[in-house]
PDB file of C-alpha atoms in Angstrom:
ATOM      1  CA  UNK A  22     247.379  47.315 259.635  1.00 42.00           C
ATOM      2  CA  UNK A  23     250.572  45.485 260.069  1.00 41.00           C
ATOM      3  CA  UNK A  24     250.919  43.794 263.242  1.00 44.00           C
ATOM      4  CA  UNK A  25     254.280  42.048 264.925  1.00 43.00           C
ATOM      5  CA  UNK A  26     254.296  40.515 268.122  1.00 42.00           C
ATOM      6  CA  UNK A  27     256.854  39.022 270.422  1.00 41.00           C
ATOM      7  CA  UNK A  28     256.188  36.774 272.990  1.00 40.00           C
ATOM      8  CA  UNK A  29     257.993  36.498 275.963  1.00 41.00           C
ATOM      9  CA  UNK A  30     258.282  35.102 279.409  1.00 37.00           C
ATOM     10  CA  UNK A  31     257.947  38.374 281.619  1.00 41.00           C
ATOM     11  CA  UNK A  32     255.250  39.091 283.713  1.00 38.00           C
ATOM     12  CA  UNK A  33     253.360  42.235 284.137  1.00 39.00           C
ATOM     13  CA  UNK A  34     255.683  42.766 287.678  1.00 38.00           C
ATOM     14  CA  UNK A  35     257.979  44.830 285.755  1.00 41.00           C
ATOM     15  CA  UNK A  36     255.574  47.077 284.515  1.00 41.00           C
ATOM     16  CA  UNK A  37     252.723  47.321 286.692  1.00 39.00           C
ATOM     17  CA  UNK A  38     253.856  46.343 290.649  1.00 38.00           C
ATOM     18  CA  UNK A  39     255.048  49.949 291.663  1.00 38.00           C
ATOM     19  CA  UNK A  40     251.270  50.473 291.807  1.00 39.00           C
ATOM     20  CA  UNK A  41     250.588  47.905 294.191  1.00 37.00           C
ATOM     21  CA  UNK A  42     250.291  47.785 298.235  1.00 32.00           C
ATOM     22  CA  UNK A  43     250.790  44.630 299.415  1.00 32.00           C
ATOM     23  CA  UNK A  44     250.099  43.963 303.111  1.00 33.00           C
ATOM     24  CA  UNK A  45     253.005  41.816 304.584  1.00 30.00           C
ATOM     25  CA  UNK A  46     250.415  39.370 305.693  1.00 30.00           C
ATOM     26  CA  UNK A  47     249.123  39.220 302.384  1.00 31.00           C
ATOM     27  CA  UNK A  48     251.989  39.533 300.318  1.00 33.00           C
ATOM     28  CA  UNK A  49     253.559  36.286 299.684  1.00 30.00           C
ATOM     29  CA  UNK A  50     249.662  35.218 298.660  1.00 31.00           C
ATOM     30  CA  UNK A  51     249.470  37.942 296.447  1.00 33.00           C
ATOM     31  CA  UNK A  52     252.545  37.467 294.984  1.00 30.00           C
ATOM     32  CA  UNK A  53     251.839  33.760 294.163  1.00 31.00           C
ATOM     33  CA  UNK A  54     248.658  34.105 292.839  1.00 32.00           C
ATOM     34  CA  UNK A  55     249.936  37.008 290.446  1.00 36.00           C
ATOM     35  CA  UNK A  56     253.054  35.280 288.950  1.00 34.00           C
ATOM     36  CA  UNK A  57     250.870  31.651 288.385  1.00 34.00           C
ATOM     37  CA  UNK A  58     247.973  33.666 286.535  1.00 42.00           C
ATOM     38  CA  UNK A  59     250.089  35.642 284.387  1.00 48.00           C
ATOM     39  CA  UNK A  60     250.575  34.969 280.620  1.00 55.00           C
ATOM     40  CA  UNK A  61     253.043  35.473 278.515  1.00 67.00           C
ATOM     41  CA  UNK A  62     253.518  39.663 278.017  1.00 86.00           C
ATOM     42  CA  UNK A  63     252.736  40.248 274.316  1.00 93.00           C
ATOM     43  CA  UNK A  64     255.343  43.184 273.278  1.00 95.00           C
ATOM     44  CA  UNK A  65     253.929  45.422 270.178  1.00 96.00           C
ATOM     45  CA  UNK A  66     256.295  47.794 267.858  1.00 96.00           C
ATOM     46  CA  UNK A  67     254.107  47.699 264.919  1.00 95.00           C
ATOM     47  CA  UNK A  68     251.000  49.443 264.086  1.00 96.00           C
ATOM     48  CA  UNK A  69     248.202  47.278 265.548  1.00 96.00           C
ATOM     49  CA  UNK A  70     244.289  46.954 265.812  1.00 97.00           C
ATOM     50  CA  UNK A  71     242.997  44.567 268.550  1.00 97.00           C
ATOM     51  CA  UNK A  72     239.109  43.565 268.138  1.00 96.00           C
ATOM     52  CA  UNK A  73     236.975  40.869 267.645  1.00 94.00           C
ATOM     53  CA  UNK A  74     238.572  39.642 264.078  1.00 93.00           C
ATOM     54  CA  UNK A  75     242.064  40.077 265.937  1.00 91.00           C
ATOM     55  CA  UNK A  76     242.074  39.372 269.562  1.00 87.00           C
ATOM     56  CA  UNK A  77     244.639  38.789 272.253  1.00 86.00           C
ATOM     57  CA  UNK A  78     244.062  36.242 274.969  1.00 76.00           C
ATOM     58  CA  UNK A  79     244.674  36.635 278.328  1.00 80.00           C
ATOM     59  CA  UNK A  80     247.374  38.741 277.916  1.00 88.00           C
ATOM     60  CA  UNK A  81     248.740  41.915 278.583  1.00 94.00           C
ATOM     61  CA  UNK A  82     250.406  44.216 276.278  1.00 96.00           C
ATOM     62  CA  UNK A  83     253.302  46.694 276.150  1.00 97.00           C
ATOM     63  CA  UNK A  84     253.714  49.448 273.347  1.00 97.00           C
ATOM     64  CA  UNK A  85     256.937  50.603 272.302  1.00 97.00           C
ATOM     65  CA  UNK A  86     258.274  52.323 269.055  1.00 96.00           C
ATOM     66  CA  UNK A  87     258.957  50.419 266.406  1.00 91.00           C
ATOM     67  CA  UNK A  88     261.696  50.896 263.282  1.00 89.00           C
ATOM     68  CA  UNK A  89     259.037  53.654 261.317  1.00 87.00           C
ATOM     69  CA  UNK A  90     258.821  55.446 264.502  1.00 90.00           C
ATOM     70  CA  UNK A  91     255.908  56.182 267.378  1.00 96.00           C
ATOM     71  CA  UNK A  92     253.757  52.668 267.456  1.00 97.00           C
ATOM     72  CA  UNK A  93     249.722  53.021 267.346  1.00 97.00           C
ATOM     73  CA  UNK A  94     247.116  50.410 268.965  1.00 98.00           C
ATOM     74  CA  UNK A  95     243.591  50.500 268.370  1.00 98.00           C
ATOM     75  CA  UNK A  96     241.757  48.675 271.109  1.00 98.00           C
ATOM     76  CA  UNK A  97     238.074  48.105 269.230  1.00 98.00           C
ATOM     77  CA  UNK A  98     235.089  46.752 270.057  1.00 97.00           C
ATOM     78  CA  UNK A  99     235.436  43.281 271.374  1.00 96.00           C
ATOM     79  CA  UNK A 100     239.112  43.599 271.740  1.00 96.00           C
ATOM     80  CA  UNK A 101     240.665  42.515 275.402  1.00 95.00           C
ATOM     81  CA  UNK A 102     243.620  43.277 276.984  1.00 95.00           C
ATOM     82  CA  UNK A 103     244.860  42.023 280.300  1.00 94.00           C
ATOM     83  CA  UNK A 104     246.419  45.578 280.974  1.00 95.00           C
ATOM     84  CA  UNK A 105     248.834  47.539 278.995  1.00 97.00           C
ATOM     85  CA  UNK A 106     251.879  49.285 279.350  1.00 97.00           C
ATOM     86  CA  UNK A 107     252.707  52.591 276.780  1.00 98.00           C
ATOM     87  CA  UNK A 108     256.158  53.387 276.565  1.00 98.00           C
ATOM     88  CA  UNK A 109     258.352  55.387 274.715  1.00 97.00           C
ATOM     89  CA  UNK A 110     256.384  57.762 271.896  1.00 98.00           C
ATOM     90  CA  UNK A 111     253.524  55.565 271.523  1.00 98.00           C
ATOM     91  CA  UNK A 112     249.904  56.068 271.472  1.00 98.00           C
ATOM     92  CA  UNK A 113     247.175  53.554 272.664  1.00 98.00           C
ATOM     93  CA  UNK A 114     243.542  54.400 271.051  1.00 98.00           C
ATOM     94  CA  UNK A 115     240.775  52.164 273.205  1.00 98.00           C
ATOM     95  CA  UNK A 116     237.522  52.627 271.211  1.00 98.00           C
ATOM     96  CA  UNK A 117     235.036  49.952 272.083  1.00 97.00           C
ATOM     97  CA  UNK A 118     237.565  47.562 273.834  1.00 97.00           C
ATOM     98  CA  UNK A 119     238.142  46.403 277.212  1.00 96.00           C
ATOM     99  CA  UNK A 120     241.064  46.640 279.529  1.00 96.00           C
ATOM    100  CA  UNK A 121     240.833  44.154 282.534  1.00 95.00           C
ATOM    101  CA  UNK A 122     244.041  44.602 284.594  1.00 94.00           C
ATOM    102  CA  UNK A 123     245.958  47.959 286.236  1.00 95.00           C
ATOM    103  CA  UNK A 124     247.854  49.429 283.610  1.00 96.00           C
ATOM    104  CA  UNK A 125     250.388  52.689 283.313  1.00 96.00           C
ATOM    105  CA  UNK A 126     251.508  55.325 280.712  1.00 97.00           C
ATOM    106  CA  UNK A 127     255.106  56.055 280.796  1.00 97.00           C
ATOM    107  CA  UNK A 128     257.942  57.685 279.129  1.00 97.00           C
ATOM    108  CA  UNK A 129     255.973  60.243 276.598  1.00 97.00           C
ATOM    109  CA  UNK A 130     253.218  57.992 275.701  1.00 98.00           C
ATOM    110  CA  UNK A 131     249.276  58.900 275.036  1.00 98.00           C
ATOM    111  CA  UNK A 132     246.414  57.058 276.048  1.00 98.00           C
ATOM    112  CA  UNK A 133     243.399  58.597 273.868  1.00 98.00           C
ATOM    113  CA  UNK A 134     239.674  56.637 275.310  1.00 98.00           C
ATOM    114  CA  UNK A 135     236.933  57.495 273.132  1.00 97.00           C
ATOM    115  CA  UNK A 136     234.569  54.480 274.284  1.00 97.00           C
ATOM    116  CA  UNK A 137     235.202  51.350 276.218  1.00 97.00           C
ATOM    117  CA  UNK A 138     236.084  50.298 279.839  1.00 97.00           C
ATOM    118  CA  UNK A 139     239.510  50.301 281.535  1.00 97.00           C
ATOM    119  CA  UNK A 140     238.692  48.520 284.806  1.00 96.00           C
ATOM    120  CA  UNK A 141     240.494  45.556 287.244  1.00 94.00           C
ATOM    121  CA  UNK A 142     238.175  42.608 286.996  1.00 92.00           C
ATOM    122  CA  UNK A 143     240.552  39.909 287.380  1.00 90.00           C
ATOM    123  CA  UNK A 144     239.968  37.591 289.974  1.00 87.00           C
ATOM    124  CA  UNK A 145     243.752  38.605 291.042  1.00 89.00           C
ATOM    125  CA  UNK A 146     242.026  42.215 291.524  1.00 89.00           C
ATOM    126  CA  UNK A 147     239.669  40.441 294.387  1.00 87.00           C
ATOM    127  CA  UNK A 148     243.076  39.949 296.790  1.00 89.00           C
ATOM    128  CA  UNK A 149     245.748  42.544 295.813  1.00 86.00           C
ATOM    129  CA  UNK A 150     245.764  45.809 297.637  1.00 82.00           C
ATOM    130  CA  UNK A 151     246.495  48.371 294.698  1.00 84.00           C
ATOM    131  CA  UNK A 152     246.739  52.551 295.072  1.00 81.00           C
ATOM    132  CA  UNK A 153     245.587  53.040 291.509  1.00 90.00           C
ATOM    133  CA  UNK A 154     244.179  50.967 288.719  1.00 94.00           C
ATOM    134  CA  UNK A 155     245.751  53.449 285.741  1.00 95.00           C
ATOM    135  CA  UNK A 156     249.391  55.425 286.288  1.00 94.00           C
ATOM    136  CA  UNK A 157     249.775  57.723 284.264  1.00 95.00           C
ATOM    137  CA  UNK A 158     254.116  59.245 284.592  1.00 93.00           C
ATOM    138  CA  UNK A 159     256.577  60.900 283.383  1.00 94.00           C
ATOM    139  CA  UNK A 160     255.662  62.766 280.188  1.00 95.00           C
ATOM    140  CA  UNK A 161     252.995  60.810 279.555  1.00 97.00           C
ATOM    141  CA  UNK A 162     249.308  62.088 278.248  1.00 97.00           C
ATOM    142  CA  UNK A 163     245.761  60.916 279.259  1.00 98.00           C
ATOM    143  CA  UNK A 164     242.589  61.744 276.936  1.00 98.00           C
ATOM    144  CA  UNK A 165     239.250  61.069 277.575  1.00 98.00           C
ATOM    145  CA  UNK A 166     236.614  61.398 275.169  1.00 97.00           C
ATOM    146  CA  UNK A 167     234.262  58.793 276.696  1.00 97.00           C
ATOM    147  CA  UNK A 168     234.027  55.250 278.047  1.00 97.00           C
ATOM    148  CA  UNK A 169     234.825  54.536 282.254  1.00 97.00           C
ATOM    149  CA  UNK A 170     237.900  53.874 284.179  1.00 97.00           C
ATOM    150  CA  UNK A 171     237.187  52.335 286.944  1.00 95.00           C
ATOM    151  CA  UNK A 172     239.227  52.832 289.484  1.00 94.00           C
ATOM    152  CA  UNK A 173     241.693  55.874 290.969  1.00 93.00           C
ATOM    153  CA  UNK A 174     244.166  57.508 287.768  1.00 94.00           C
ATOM    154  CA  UNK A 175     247.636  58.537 289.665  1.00 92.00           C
ATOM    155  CA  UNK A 176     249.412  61.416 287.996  1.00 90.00           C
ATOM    156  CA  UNK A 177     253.141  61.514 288.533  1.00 88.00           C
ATOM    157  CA  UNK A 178     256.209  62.980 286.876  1.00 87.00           C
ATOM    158  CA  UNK A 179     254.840  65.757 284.765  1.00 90.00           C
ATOM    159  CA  UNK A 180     252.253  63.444 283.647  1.00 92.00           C
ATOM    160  CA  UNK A 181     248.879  65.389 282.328  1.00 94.00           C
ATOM    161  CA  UNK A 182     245.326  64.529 282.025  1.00 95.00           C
ATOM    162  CA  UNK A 183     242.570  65.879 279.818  1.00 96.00           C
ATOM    163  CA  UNK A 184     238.590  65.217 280.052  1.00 97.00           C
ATOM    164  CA  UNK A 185     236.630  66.872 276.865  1.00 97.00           C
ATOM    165  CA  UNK A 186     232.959  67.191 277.478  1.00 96.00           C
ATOM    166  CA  UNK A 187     229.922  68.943 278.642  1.00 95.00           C
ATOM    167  CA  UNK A 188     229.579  71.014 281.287  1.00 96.00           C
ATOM    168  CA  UNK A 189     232.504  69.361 283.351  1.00 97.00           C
ATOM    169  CA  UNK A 190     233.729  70.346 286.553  1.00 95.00           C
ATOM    170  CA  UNK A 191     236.709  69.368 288.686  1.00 89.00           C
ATOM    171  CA  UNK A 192     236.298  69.678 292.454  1.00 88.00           C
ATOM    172  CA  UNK A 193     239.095  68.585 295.034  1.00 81.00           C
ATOM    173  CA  UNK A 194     238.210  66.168 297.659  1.00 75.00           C
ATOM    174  CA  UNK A 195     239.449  65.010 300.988  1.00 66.00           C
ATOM    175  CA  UNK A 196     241.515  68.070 302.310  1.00 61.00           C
ATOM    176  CA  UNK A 197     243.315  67.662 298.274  1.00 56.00           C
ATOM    177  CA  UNK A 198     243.982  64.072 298.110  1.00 69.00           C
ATOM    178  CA  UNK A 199     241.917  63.658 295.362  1.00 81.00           C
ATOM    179  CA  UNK A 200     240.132  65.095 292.500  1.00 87.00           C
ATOM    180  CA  UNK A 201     236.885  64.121 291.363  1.00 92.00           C
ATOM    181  CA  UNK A 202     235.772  65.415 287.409  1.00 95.00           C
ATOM    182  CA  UNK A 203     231.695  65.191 287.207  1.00 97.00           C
ATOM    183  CA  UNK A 204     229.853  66.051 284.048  1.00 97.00           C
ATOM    184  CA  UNK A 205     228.788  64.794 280.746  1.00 97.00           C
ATOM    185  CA  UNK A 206     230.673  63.426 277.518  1.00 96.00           C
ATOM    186  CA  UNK A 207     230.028  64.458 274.501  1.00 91.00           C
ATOM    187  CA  UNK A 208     227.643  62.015 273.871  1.00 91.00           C
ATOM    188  CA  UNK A 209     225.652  62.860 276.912  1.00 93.00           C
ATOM    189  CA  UNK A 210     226.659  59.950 278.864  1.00 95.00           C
ATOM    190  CA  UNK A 211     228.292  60.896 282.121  1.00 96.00           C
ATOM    191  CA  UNK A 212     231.499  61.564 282.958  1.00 97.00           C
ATOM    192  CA  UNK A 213     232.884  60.552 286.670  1.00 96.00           C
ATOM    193  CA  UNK A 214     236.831  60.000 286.253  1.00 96.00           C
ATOM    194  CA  UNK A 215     238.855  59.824 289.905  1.00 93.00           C
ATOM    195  CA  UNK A 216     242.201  61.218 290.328  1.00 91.00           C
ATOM    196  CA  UNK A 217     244.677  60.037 293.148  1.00 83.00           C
ATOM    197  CA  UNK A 218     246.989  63.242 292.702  1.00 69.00           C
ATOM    198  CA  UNK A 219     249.819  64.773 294.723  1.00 60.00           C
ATOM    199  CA  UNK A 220     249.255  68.000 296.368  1.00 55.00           C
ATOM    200  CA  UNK A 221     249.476  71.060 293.478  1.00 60.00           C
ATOM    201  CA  UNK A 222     248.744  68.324 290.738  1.00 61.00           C
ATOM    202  CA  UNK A 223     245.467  69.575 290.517  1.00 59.00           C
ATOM    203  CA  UNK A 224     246.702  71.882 287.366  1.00 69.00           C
ATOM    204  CA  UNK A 225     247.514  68.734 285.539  1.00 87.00           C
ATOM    205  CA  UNK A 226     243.606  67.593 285.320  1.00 91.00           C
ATOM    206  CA  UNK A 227     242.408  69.863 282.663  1.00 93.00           C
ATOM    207  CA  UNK A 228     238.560  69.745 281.089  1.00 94.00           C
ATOM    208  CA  UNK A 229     237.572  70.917 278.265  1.00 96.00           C
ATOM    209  CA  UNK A 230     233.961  72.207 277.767  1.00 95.00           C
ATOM    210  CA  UNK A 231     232.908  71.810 274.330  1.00 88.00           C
ATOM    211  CA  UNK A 232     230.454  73.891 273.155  1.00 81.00           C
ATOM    212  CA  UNK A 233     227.174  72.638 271.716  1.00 66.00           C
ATOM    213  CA  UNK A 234     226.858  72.968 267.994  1.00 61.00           C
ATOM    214  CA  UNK A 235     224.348  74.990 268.150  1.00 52.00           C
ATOM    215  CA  UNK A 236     226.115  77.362 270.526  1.00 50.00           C
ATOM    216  CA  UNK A 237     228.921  77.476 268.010  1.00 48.00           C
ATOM    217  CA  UNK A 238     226.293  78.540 264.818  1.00 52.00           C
ATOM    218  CA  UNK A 239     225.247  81.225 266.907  1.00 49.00           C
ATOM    219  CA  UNK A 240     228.296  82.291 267.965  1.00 50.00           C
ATOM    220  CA  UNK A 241     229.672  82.481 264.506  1.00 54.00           C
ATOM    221  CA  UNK A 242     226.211  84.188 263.323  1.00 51.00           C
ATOM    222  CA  UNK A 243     226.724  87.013 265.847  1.00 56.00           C
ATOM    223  CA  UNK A 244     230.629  87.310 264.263  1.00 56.00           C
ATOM    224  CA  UNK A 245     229.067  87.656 261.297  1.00 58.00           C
ATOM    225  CA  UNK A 246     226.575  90.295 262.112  1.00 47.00           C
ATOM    226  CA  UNK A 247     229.566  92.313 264.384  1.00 52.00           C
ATOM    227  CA  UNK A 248     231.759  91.990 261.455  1.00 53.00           C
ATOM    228  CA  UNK A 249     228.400  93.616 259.202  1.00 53.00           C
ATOM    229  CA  UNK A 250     228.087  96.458 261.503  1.00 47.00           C
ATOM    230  CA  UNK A 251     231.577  97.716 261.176  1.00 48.00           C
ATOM    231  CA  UNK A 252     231.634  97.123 257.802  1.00 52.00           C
ATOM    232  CA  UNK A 253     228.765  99.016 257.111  1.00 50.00           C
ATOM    233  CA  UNK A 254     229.597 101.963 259.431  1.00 51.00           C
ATOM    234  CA  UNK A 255     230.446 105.394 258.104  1.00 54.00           C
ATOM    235  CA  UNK A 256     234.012 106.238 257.726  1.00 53.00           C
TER     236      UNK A 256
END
């Protein structure tokens, strides 16, 4: 797919510092050692696919639309991104990559994990005092098919959340400060996403239970038979 990007001399402060806590002892240190480490912030508008054929280097990316409308990225298997931003109508897709610094969904954007890590493993991450490593705001849209986050998801705005799975289960923790969802993916590996959530927010973390295959043959078999018996009842 065609790819465009711009370079430029931001820093990830813009998009990513409302989820920090920075001690006032600790601040000015933090501060430093974030604005020396940080690349260049590699802006996408185009349809992309980051992996190991196409990789960025310690960088970060932000996602906006692009002339043809919403822009897609595809974050494959050995694809690295130093955070991201979504913004506007676009869609991230991380299947097999890795994210490595706090990133956020704003505007309407979607963030759609199938496999892969999102995670803040940064030697920055080692000296900043963050409330959560993935925001996700406004109208924006988390779905998680698989992979790990680790680290606290904040829900703000009207932002949503959806887990699809096995036998999931959402139970609040710590008098409703949080939300924990336990259970397995659909590829039986298990499922333990964190949510740092306001009060009420709760009915913004949905799960979906997918049934097994086999639950769905019989179910339609038993249609069938219904559907047989009424059919072949007397008038």
């Amino acid at each position: 797919m065609a790819s465009t990007f711009f370079e430029t001399g931001r820093t990830w402060q813009k998009s990513w510092l409302h989820a920090l806590r920075v001690g006032a002892m600790s601040g000015l240190v933090a501060l430093a050692l974030i604005t020396s480490s940080e690349g260049a912030l590699v802006v996408i508008d185009q349809d992309t696919t980051i992996d190991a054929a196409s990789p960025i280097f310690g960088s970060g990316i932000e996602v906006i639309d692009g002339g043809d409308g919403p822009t897609q990225v595809q974050i494959l298997t050995g694809g690295t991104v130093r955070g991201f931003t979504g913004l506007e109508n676009s869609e991230i897709v991380i299947d097999g990559g890795a994210v490595t610094f706090l990133s956020s969904l704003q505007d309407s954007a979607r963030l759609v994990l199938k496999n892969g890590a999102i995670g803040c493993t940064e030697q920055v991450c080692q000296v900043i005092d963050y409330d959560a490593l993935f925001h996700v705001t406004d109208s924006s849209t988390l779905h998680v098919f698989g992979g790990s986050i680790g680290g606290n998801i904040a829900l703000s705005g009207t932002g949503t959340a959806h887990v699809y799975g096995k036998n999931l289960a959402l139970q609040s923790q710590g008098a409703g400060s949080f939300v924990i969802v336990s259970g397995q993916f659909l590829n039986d590996q298990p499922a333990m996403l964190f949510f740092d959530y306001l009060v009420g927010y709760e009915s913004r973390i949905m799960i979906h239970n997918v049934p097994e295959p086999r639950t769905i043959s019989l179910s339609l078999l038993l249609i069938g038979v219904i559907h047989g018996i009424r059919r072949s009842r007397p008038q």
